[in-house]
């Protein structure tokens, strides 16, 4: 039943007649199974005036089905000893469960009930709404979480990628049961589903049960075309009195499906991925300019990006920005030393191997790999791809993607533009 | 070389001549190894006027050795692809690393350097101090983190268990390099070390390398006797204006080394461990009185405890407290239904199995098991212990430990004692 063309041992792919894509990695030594349904039913798919809908949906899908109210639903999951959850990103949303492998079939049946017969009960909607409004209040109280929204808004200006996942208090207050139903109707369709499973399972049985539970599901989610973001250099400031100055930066960098992706990962690791990284050493260790500094990839399928964050004080804000910009310039001009390259590669490979021991992490990795590239990358392939990165490739990547142009700089704190930026950036 | 008396297959114990206790679980299917050193060098071992010292120590142990400064140390760990960390509790502290198994020996050597030749450099001390002072400021800004300190202070009143792990701004400002040296001298001694390893390794090699690196280490940590906490019923209020009311409660309950421990775990799970639990259903689902409610075990070796937390509004504070107290009373009188018991058992077993797949979680579980009981419990034994819990045992536990007497009730928010408690508790 499974199409094994060109797949490595223990990896599987199959497509059900109704369009559901299925992928899997068998991990014989585990007792657990993690499986999830990823859909393009996320932030960029919301109607423009319904911001926060995809995130609200993530909560509401668990609040009741035609057969069970929320309490019975929670009891059913608990009876299976299931961990369950959902997440909403800019481009995709996922609903998942992790169980001891003997409970797979019963949990899959419950997931079917959840995904195909949700009722979005009105009383639960009001409870969930008030929880989300509190989340929004907390977000708005915390400059450290808002800085990421602000830098993203600058980078993706005027495209749906600039939206806030949670929405605003006003947009969330306006959402209705009918909006959830319409979103479900429009996006929760079999051709929009990527099912992934990792851990202990029998693939033929998984295919059989997926067909049994989901085979009758018919319908089409229409493709939604989203304008491709075109970042330009911009400075986004949000004034807030106090003793903190939060800095965020983002510049275009290779996306997951770019041949230079692993070189980009290595650069991110060496720049700000760990405590021996350039930013950590230069900004924090040597100069004590921040309490926190980091860098890492943060793009999506349409456009990749590298993001830098630093938390500092207003007194040190300008110097901190200057040092970071200087490090980006040095990076662009000189690339990485042989030592740095080697350390970053060892660290990334090691992390990949250690994460790869769990079924939840592998389910996530498979999903990404298939969704971005229609491939199922093994841990060995990723190791080899990281190993293949050279100093020359690093320099080429930094020529393709200059860290300083275009760059979005965002800040939340008391400093004005001149005080913070001065003539550090040629904007 | 290893003493296998009575240990299950793949489990190991050995004691080095200098007193270091070594335990291990071999997990052949993994590529990673996690190992850690647990010491009784924690909050209750601090000199009374040096609060926050154990936590500061946790940071400072990574800041330099006789051979390497902090930067070289971080680079050395990165070159091994190691995850590393440390944690400080009330009774024990732990320093650990997780690596791909081929890097075990080199990482162990680095850990030896860290533990036996730390220099606590003065300039790094100032940096770390300022980071911890920021942590303290954040803690003090967040009622949700302070509520746990407040309930603990009430429960453990006047014993070292009532201390705050981070210390206070004043106590941390006063700590000096010499304090770190003295703490290290007093507590970092081989007879005080429990070494645990889980994942892929060769036990004979591990014993050999431990002897090679740590065998010459000589010295004795003096036992520190700490008064046994004697909780009494008490109400601790901290006034804070605003729209939040945070409630915490704690009452004595079986400790890890108590024969009723697994029954206590099951009770905690059914009371407030998940979304089908009594508190979640009664307080949040049915009445919408909170945005968050939970319960779980939170004791230590000297005395066990069950802790309840609820985050609500001042308007709903009294009703929320009343409903929780009522649930505790119902629990004491009626125990758990057969359904609830079964669900909680399935959930706990499932969690235990799923967590047991990772080397870091197993290293932690082994350490606890040995430190509390001088046993190495297998996943199967824990499963059986959970399975053996009956409704009758649950009732007996609730007779041994009445949830309402003695009980510590703590609250942070605008409500005064009468408004919050009224005559709900017979204090």
CSV table of N, CA and C in Angstrom, one decimal, chain A residues 265-344:
chain,number,residue,atom,x,y,z
A,265,UNK,N,22.2,28.1,8.3
A,265,UNK,CA,22.1,27.6,9.7
A,265,UNK,C,23.4,27.7,10.4
A,266,UNK,N,24.5,27.3,9.8
A,266,UNK,CA,25.8,27.4,10.4
A,266,UNK,C,26.2,28.8,10.7
A,267,UNK,N,25.9,29.7,9.8
A,267,UNK,CA,26.2,31.2,10.0
A,267,UNK,C,25.4,31.7,11.3
A,268,UNK,N,24.1,31.3,11.3
A,268,UNK,CA,23.3,31.7,12.5
A,268,UNK,C,23.8,31.2,13.8
A,269,UNK,N,24.3,30.0,13.8
A,269,UNK,CA,24.8,29.4,15.0
A,269,UNK,C,26.1,30.1,15.4
A,270,UNK,N,27.0,30.4,14.5
A,270,UNK,CA,28.2,31.0,14.8
A,270,UNK,C,28.0,32.5,15.2
A,271,UNK,N,27.0,33.1,14.6
A,271,UNK,CA,26.8,34.5,14.9
A,271,UNK,C,26.1,34.7,16.2
A,272,UNK,N,25.1,33.9,16.6
A,272,UNK,CA,24.4,34.1,17.8
A,272,UNK,C,23.6,33.0,18.4
A,273,UNK,N,24.1,31.8,18.0
A,273,UNK,CA,23.3,30.6,18.4
A,273,UNK,C,23.7,30.0,19.8
A,274,UNK,N,24.8,30.4,20.3
A,274,UNK,CA,25.2,29.8,21.6
A,274,UNK,C,26.2,30.7,22.3
A,275,UNK,N,26.7,30.2,23.4
A,275,UNK,CA,27.5,31.1,24.3
A,275,UNK,C,28.9,31.2,23.9
A,276,UNK,N,29.3,30.6,22.8
A,276,UNK,CA,30.6,30.8,22.2
A,276,UNK,C,30.5,31.6,20.9
A,277,UNK,N,29.3,32.1,20.6
A,277,UNK,CA,29.0,32.8,19.3
A,277,UNK,C,29.6,34.2,19.4
A,278,UNK,N,29.7,34.8,18.2
A,278,UNK,CA,30.3,36.1,18.1
A,278,UNK,C,29.5,37.2,18.9
A,279,UNK,N,28.2,37.2,18.7
A,279,UNK,CA,27.4,38.2,19.4
A,279,UNK,C,27.5,38.0,20.9
A,280,UNK,N,27.4,36.8,21.4
A,280,UNK,CA,27.5,36.5,22.8
A,280,UNK,C,28.8,37.0,23.4
A,281,UNK,N,29.9,36.7,22.7
A,281,UNK,CA,31.2,37.0,23.2
A,281,UNK,C,31.4,38.5,23.1
A,282,UNK,N,31.1,39.1,21.9
A,282,UNK,CA,31.4,40.5,21.7
A,282,UNK,C,30.5,41.5,22.5
A,283,UNK,N,29.2,41.1,22.5
A,283,UNK,CA,28.3,42.1,23.1
A,283,UNK,C,28.1,41.8,24.6
A,284,UNK,N,28.0,40.5,25.0
A,284,UNK,CA,27.8,40.2,26.4
A,284,UNK,C,29.1,40.0,27.2
A,285,UNK,N,29.9,39.0,26.7
A,285,UNK,CA,31.0,38.7,27.5
A,285,UNK,C,32.1,39.8,27.6
A,286,UNK,N,32.5,40.3,26.5
A,286,UNK,CA,33.5,41.3,26.5
A,286,UNK,C,33.0,42.7,27.0
A,287,UNK,N,31.8,43.1,26.6
A,287,UNK,CA,31.4,44.4,26.9
A,287,UNK,C,30.3,44.5,27.9
A,288,UNK,N,29.6,43.4,28.2
A,288,UNK,CA,28.5,43.5,29.2
A,288,UNK,C,27.4,44.4,28.8
A,289,UNK,N,27.1,44.5,27.5
A,289,UNK,CA,26.2,45.5,27.0
A,289,UNK,C,24.7,45.0,27.1
A,290,UNK,N,24.5,43.7,27.3
A,290,UNK,CA,23.2,43.2,27.3
A,290,UNK,C,23.0,42.1,28.4
A,291,UNK,N,21.7,41.9,28.7
A,291,UNK,CA,21.5,40.7,29.5
A,291,UNK,C,21.1,39.5,28.6
A,292,UNK,N,20.8,39.8,27.4
A,292,UNK,CA,20.5,38.7,26.5
A,292,UNK,C,20.7,39.0,25.1
A,293,UNK,N,21.3,38.1,24.3
A,293,UNK,CA,21.6,38.4,22.9
A,293,UNK,C,21.5,37.1,22.1
A,294,UNK,N,20.9,37.1,21.0
A,294,UNK,CA,20.9,35.8,20.2
A,294,UNK,C,20.6,36.1,18.7
A,295,UNK,N,20.9,35.1,17.9
A,295,UNK,CA,20.5,35.2,16.5
A,295,UNK,C,20.1,33.9,16.0
A,296,UNK,N,19.3,33.8,15.0
A,296,UNK,CA,18.9,32.6,14.4
A,296,UNK,C,18.0,32.8,13.2
A,297,UNK,N,17.8,31.7,12.5
A,297,UNK,CA,16.9,31.8,11.3
A,297,UNK,C,15.5,31.9,11.7
A,298,UNK,N,14.7,32.7,10.9
A,298,UNK,CA,13.3,32.9,11.3
A,298,UNK,C,12.5,33.2,10.1
A,299,UNK,N,12.7,32.5,9.0
A,299,UNK,CA,12.0,32.8,7.8
A,299,UNK,C,10.8,32.0,7.6
A,300,UNK,N,10.3,31.9,6.4
A,300,UNK,CA,9.2,31.0,6.0
A,300,UNK,C,9.4,30.6,4.6
A,301,UNK,N,8.4,30.0,4.0
A,301,UNK,CA,8.6,29.3,2.7
A,301,UNK,C,8.8,30.4,1.6
A,302,UNK,N,8.2,31.5,1.7
A,302,UNK,CA,8.3,32.5,0.6
A,302,UNK,C,9.6,33.3,0.7
A,303,UNK,N,10.1,33.5,1.9
A,303,UNK,CA,11.3,34.3,2.0
A,303,UNK,C,12.0,33.9,3.4
A,304,UNK,N,13.2,33.6,3.3
A,304,UNK,CA,13.9,33.3,4.6
A,304,UNK,C,14.4,34.6,5.3
A,305,UNK,N,14.9,34.4,6.5
A,305,UNK,CA,15.4,35.6,7.2
A,305,UNK,C,16.2,35.2,8.4
A,306,UNK,N,17.1,36.1,8.8
A,306,UNK,CA,17.9,35.9,10.0
A,306,UNK,C,17.5,37.0,11.0
A,307,UNK,N,17.3,36.6,12.2
A,307,UNK,CA,16.8,37.5,13.2
A,307,UNK,C,17.8,37.7,14.3
A,308,UNK,N,18.0,38.9,14.8
A,308,UNK,CA,18.9,39.1,15.9
A,308,UNK,C,18.1,39.8,17.0
A,309,UNK,N,18.3,39.4,18.2
A,309,UNK,CA,17.6,40.1,19.4
A,309,UNK,C,18.7,40.5,20.4
A,310,UNK,N,18.5,41.6,21.0
A,310,UNK,CA,19.3,42.0,22.2
A,310,UNK,C,18.4,42.8,23.2
A,311,UNK,N,18.6,42.4,24.4
A,311,UNK,CA,17.9,43.1,25.5
A,311,UNK,C,18.9,43.9,26.3
A,312,UNK,N,18.8,45.2,26.4
A,312,UNK,CA,19.8,46.0,27.0
A,312,UNK,C,19.1,47.2,27.8
A,313,UNK,N,19.9,48.2,28.2
A,313,UNK,CA,19.4,49.3,28.9
A,313,UNK,C,19.5,50.5,28.0
A,314,UNK,N,18.7,51.6,28.2
A,314,UNK,CA,18.8,52.8,27.4
A,314,UNK,C,20.2,53.3,27.3
A,315,UNK,N,20.9,53.3,28.4
A,315,UNK,CA,22.3,53.9,28.4
A,315,UNK,C,23.2,53.2,27.5
A,316,UNK,N,23.0,51.9,27.3
A,316,UNK,CA,23.9,51.1,26.5
A,316,UNK,C,23.3,50.8,25.1
A,317,UNK,N,22.1,51.3,24.9
A,317,UNK,CA,21.4,50.9,23.6
A,317,UNK,C,22.2,51.2,22.4
A,318,UNK,N,22.7,52.5,22.3
A,318,UNK,CA,23.4,52.9,21.1
A,318,UNK,C,24.6,52.0,20.9
A,319,UNK,N,25.4,51.9,21.9
A,319,UNK,CA,26.7,51.2,21.8
A,319,UNK,C,26.4,49.7,21.4
A,320,UNK,N,25.4,49.2,22.0
A,320,UNK,CA,25.0,47.8,21.7
A,320,UNK,C,24.6,47.6,20.2
A,321,UNK,N,23.8,48.5,19.7
A,321,UNK,CA,23.4,48.5,18.3
A,321,UNK,C,24.7,48.6,17.4
A,322,UNK,N,25.5,49.5,17.8
A,322,UNK,CA,26.8,49.8,17.0
A,322,UNK,C,27.6,48.5,16.9
A,323,UNK,N,27.8,47.9,18.1
A,323,UNK,CA,28.6,46.6,18.1
A,323,UNK,C,28.0,45.5,17.3
A,324,UNK,N,26.7,45.4,17.4
A,324,UNK,CA,26.0,44.4,16.6
A,324,UNK,C,26.2,44.6,15.1
A,325,UNK,N,25.9,45.9,14.7
A,325,UNK,CA,26.1,46.2,13.3
A,325,UNK,C,27.5,46.0,12.8
A,326,UNK,N,28.4,46.3,13.6
A,326,UNK,CA,29.8,46.1,13.3
A,326,UNK,C,30.1,44.6,13.1
A,327,UNK,N,29.5,43.8,14.0
A,327,UNK,CA,29.7,42.3,13.8
A,327,UNK,C,29.1,41.8,12.5
A,328,UNK,N,28.0,42.4,12.2
A,328,UNK,CA,27.4,42.0,10.9
A,328,UNK,C,28.2,42.3,9.7
A,329,UNK,N,28.9,43.5,9.8
A,329,UNK,CA,29.7,44.0,8.8
A,329,UNK,C,31.0,43.1,8.7
A,330,UNK,N,31.6,42.8,9.8
A,330,UNK,CA,32.7,41.9,9.8
A,330,UNK,C,32.4,40.5,9.3
A,331,UNK,N,31.2,40.1,9.6
A,331,UNK,CA,30.8,38.8,9.1
A,331,UNK,C,30.7,38.8,7.6
A,332,UNK,N,30.0,39.8,7.1
A,332,UNK,CA,29.9,39.9,5.7
A,332,UNK,C,31.2,40.0,4.9
A,333,UNK,N,32.1,40.7,5.5
A,333,UNK,CA,33.4,40.9,4.8
A,333,UNK,C,34.3,39.6,5.0
A,334,UNK,N,34.3,39.0,6.2
A,334,UNK,CA,35.3,38.0,6.5
A,334,UNK,C,34.8,36.6,6.6
A,335,UNK,N,33.5,36.4,6.6
A,335,UNK,CA,32.9,35.1,6.8
A,335,UNK,C,33.3,34.5,8.2
A,336,UNK,N,33.5,33.2,8.2
A,336,UNK,CA,33.8,32.5,9.5
A,336,UNK,C,35.2,32.0,9.4
A,337,UNK,N,35.8,31.9,10.6
A,337,UNK,CA,37.1,31.3,10.7
A,337,UNK,C,36.9,29.7,10.6
A,338,UNK,N,38.0,29.0,10.3
A,338,UNK,CA,37.9,27.6,10.2
A,338,UNK,C,37.4,27.0,11.6
A,339,UNK,N,37.9,27.5,12.7
A,339,UNK,CA,37.5,27.1,14.0
A,339,UNK,C,36.0,27.3,14.3
A,340,UNK,N,35.6,28.5,14.0
A,340,UNK,CA,34.2,28.8,14.2
A,340,UNK,C,33.3,27.9,13.4
A,341,UNK,N,33.6,27.7,12.1
A,341,UNK,CA,32.8,26.9,11.3
A,341,UNK,C,32.7,25.5,11.8
A,342,UNK,N,33.9,25.0,12.3
A,342,UNK,CA,33.9,23.6,12.8
A,342,UNK,C,33.0,23.5,14.1
A,343,UNK,N,33.2,24.5,15.0
A,343,UNK,CA,32.4,24.4,16.2
A,343,UNK,C,30.9,24.5,15.9
A,344,UNK,N,30.5,25.4,15.0
A,344,UNK,CA,29.1,25.5,14.7
A,344,UNK,C,28.6,24.2,14.1
